[in-house]
Amino acid sequence: MSHDEDSDDDEMELKRLLGVVSDKGLKTLDVVELERLRVLLQAKDYGDNKKANKSKAKLLKQINSAFYDLHRPRRFL
């Protein structure tokens, strides 16, 4: 597999995961998918697109929060 094929596969996987998040939310992803989405998002460069970079940062915060919730579930008294 060439580097271009890897990046195309990564791009397709990122679009798929973002589609799932857009349609159903982060809670539908398992830990492995959340980690993969985080890795793919961190690697994605949106260049000078400020709006896209802001959305990326917001989603990364939500992913980190979801990881925290999965590993330390909140308990209500």
Coordinates of N, CA, C and O in Angstrom, one line a residue:
M1 N 0.8 -1.2 0.0 CA 0.0 0.0 0.0 C 0.9 1.2 0.0 O 1.8 1.4 0.8
S2 N 0.6 2.2 -0.8 CA 1.4 3.4 -0.9 C 0.9 4.4 0.1 O -0.2 4.3 0.7
H3 N 1.7 5.5 0.3 CA 1.3 6.5 1.2 C 0.0 7.2 0.8 O -0.8 7.5 1.7
D4 N -0.2 7.4 -0.5 CA -1.5 8.0 -0.9 C -2.7 7.1 -0.6 O -3.7 7.6 -0.2
E5 N -2.5 5.8 -0.7 CA -3.7 4.9 -0.4 C -4.0 4.9 1.1 O -5.1 4.9 1.5
D6 N -2.9 5.0 1.9 CA -3.1 5.1 3.3 C -3.8 6.4 3.7 O -4.8 6.3 4.5
S7 N -3.4 7.5 3.1 CA -4.1 8.7 3.4 C -5.5 8.8 2.9 O -6.4 9.3 3.6
D8 N -5.8 8.1 1.8 CA -7.1 8.1 1.2 C -8.0 7.2 2.2 O -9.2 7.6 2.4
D9 N -7.5 6.1 2.6 CA -8.2 5.2 3.6 C -8.5 5.9 4.9 O -9.6 5.9 5.4
D10 N -7.5 6.7 5.4 CA -7.7 7.4 6.6 C -8.7 8.5 6.4 O -9.6 8.7 7.3
E11 N -8.7 9.2 5.3 CA -9.7 10.2 5.0 C -11.1 9.6 4.9 O -12.0 10.2 5.5
M12 N -11.2 8.5 4.3 CA -12.5 7.8 4.2 C -13.0 7.4 5.6 O -14.2 7.5 5.9
E13 N -12.1 6.9 6.4 CA -12.5 6.4 7.8 C -12.9 7.6 8.6 O -13.8 7.6 9.4
L14 N -12.1 8.7 8.5 CA -12.5 10.0 9.2 C -13.8 10.5 8.8 O -14.7 10.8 9.7
K15 N -14.1 10.5 7.5 CA -15.5 10.9 7.1 C -16.6 10.0 7.6 O -17.6 10.4 8.0
R16 N -16.3 8.7 7.6 CA -17.3 7.7 8.1 C -17.6 8.0 9.6 O -18.7 8.1 10.1
L17 N -16.5 8.1 10.4 CA -16.6 8.3 11.8 C -17.3 9.6 12.1 O -18.2 9.7 13.0
L18 N -16.9 10.7 11.4 CA -17.6 12.0 11.6 C -19.1 11.9 11.2 O -19.9 12.6 11.8
G19 N -19.4 11.1 10.2 CA -20.8 10.9 9.8 C -21.6 10.3 10.9 O -22.7 10.7 11.2
V20 N -21.0 9.3 11.6 CA -21.7 8.6 12.7 C -21.9 9.6 13.8 O -23.0 9.6 14.4
V21 N -20.8 10.3 14.1 CA -20.9 11.3 15.2 C -22.0 12.4 14.9 O -22.8 12.7 15.7
S22 N -22.0 12.8 13.7 CA -23.0 13.8 13.2 C -24.4 13.3 13.3 O -25.3 14.0 13.8
D23 N -24.6 12.0 12.9 CA -26.0 11.4 12.9 C -26.4 11.0 14.3 O -27.6 11.2 14.7
K24 N -25.5 10.3 15.0 CA -26.0 9.6 16.2 C -25.3 10.1 17.5 O -25.6 9.7 18.6
G25 N -24.2 10.9 17.4 CA -23.5 11.4 18.6 C -22.3 10.5 18.9 O -22.1 9.4 18.4
L26 N -21.4 11.0 19.8 CA -20.2 10.3 20.2 C -20.5 9.1 21.0 O -19.7 8.1 21.0
K27 N -21.6 9.0 21.7 CA -21.9 7.9 22.6 C -22.1 6.6 21.8 O -22.0 5.5 22.4
T28 N -22.3 6.7 20.5 CA -22.5 5.4 19.8 C -21.2 4.8 19.4 O -21.2 3.6 18.9
L29 N -20.1 5.5 19.5 CA -18.8 4.9 19.2 C -18.2 4.2 20.4 O -18.4 4.6 21.5
D30 N -17.5 3.1 20.1 CA -16.8 2.4 21.2 C -15.5 3.0 21.5 O -15.1 4.0 20.8
V31 N -14.7 2.5 22.4 CA -13.4 3.1 22.8 C -12.5 3.1 21.7 O -11.7 4.1 21.4
V32 N -12.4 2.0 20.9 CA -11.5 1.9 19.8 C -11.8 2.9 18.7 O -10.9 3.6 18.2
E33 N -13.1 3.1 18.4 CA -13.5 4.0 17.4 C -13.2 5.5 17.9 O -12.8 6.3 17.1
L34 N -13.4 5.7 19.2 CA -13.2 7.1 19.7 C -11.7 7.4 19.6 O -11.3 8.5 19.2
E35 N -10.8 6.4 19.9 CA -9.4 6.6 19.9 C -9.0 6.9 18.4 O -8.1 7.7 18.1
R36 N -9.5 6.1 17.5 CA -9.2 6.2 16.1 C -9.6 7.6 15.6 O -8.9 8.2 14.8
L37 N -10.8 8.0 16.0 CA -11.3 9.3 15.5 C -10.4 10.4 16.1 O -10.0 11.4 15.4
R38 N -9.9 10.3 17.3 CA -9.0 11.3 17.9 C -7.7 11.4 17.1 O -7.2 12.4 16.8
V39 N -7.1 10.2 16.8 CA -5.9 10.2 16.1 C -6.0 10.8 14.7 O -5.2 11.6 14.3
L40 N -7.1 10.4 14.0 CA -7.3 10.9 12.7 C -7.6 12.5 12.7 O -7.1 13.2 11.8
L41 N -8.3 12.9 13.7 CA -8.6 14.4 13.8 C -7.3 15.1 14.1 O -7.1 16.2 13.5
Q42 N -6.5 14.6 15.0 CA -5.3 15.3 15.4 C -4.3 15.4 14.2 O -3.6 16.4 14.0
A43 N -4.4 14.4 13.3 CA -3.5 14.4 12.1 C -4.0 15.3 11.0 O -3.2 15.7 10.2
K44 N -5.3 15.6 11.1 CA -5.9 16.4 10.0 C -5.5 17.9 10.1 O -5.6 18.5 11.2
D45 N -5.0 18.4 9.0 CA -4.6 19.8 9.0 C -5.7 20.6 8.1 O -5.8 20.3 6.9
Y46 N -6.3 21.5 8.7 CA -7.3 22.3 8.0 C -6.8 23.6 7.5 O -7.5 24.5 7.1
G47 N -5.5 23.8 7.6 CA -4.8 25.0 7.0 C -5.3 26.3 7.6 O -5.3 26.4 8.9
D48 N -5.7 27.2 6.8 CA -6.1 28.5 7.3 C -7.6 28.6 7.5 O -8.1 29.7 7.8
N49 N -8.3 27.5 7.5 CA -9.7 27.5 7.7 C -10.0 27.6 9.2 O -10.0 26.6 9.9
K50 N -10.2 28.8 9.7 CA -10.4 29.0 11.2 C -11.6 28.3 11.7 O -11.6 27.8 12.8
K51 N -12.7 28.3 10.9 CA -13.9 27.7 11.4 C -13.7 26.2 11.5 O -14.2 25.6 12.5
A52 N -13.1 25.6 10.6 CA -12.8 24.1 10.6 C -11.9 23.8 11.8 O -12.1 22.8 12.5
N53 N -10.9 24.6 12.0 CA -9.9 24.4 13.2 C -10.7 24.5 14.5 O -10.4 23.7 15.4
K54 N -11.6 25.5 14.6 CA -12.3 25.6 15.8 C -13.3 24.4 16.1 O -13.4 23.9 17.2
S55 N -13.9 23.9 15.0 CA -14.8 22.8 15.1 C -13.9 21.5 15.5 O -14.4 20.7 16.3
K56 N -12.8 21.4 14.9 CA -11.9 20.3 15.3 C -11.5 20.3 16.7 O -11.6 19.3 17.4
A57 N -11.1 21.5 17.2 CA -10.7 21.6 18.7 C -11.9 21.3 19.6 O -11.8 20.6 20.6
K58 N -13.1 21.8 19.2 CA -14.3 21.5 20.0 C -14.6 20.0 20.0 O -14.9 19.4 21.1
L59 N -14.5 19.3 18.9 CA -14.8 17.9 18.8 C -13.7 17.1 19.6 O -14.1 16.1 20.3
L60 N -12.5 17.5 19.6 CA -11.4 16.9 20.3 C -11.7 17.0 21.8 O -11.5 16.0 22.6
K61 N -12.2 18.1 22.3 CA -12.6 18.3 23.7 C -13.7 17.3 24.0 O -13.7 16.7 25.1
Q62 N -14.7 17.2 23.2 CA -15.8 16.3 23.4 C -15.4 14.9 23.5 O -15.9 14.1 24.3
I63 N -14.4 14.5 22.6 CA -13.9 13.1 22.6 C -13.1 12.9 23.9 O -13.3 11.8 24.5
N64 N -12.3 13.8 24.3 CA -11.6 13.6 25.6 C -12.6 13.5 26.8 O -12.4 12.7 27.6
S65 N -13.6 14.3 26.7 CA -14.7 14.2 27.8 C -15.4 12.8 27.7 O -15.6 12.2 28.8
A66 N -15.6 12.3 26.5 CA -16.3 11.0 26.4 C -15.3 9.9 26.9 O -15.8 8.9 27.6
F67 N -14.0 10.0 26.7 CA -13.1 9.0 27.2 C -13.1 9.1 28.8 O -13.1 8.0 29.4
Y68 N -13.1 10.3 29.3 CA -13.2 10.4 30.8 C -14.5 9.7 31.3 O -14.4 9.0 32.3
D69 N -15.6 10.0 30.7 CA -16.9 9.4 31.1 C -16.9 7.9 31.0 O -17.4 7.2 31.9
L70 N -16.2 7.4 30.0 CA -16.2 5.9 29.8 C -15.3 5.2 30.9 O -15.6 4.1 31.4
H71 N -14.2 5.9 31.3 CA -13.3 5.3 32.2 C -13.7 5.7 33.7 O -13.3 5.0 34.6
R72 N -14.4 6.8 33.9 CA -14.8 7.2 35.2 C -16.2 7.6 35.2 O -16.5 8.8 35.2
P73 N -17.2 6.7 35.1 CA -18.6 7.1 35.0 C -19.0 7.9 36.2 O -18.6 7.7 37.3
R74 N -19.8 8.9 35.9 CA -20.3 9.8 37.0 C -21.4 9.0 37.8 O -22.2 8.3 37.2
R75 N -21.4 9.2 39.0 CA -22.4 8.6 39.9 C -23.2 9.7 40.5 O -22.8 10.7 40.9
F76 N -24.5 9.5 40.4 CA -25.5 10.5 41.0 C -26.0 10.0 42.3 O -26.3 8.8 42.5
L77 N -25.9 10.9 43.3 CA -26.3 10.5 44.6 C -27.8 10.8 44.8 O -28.4 11.6 44.3

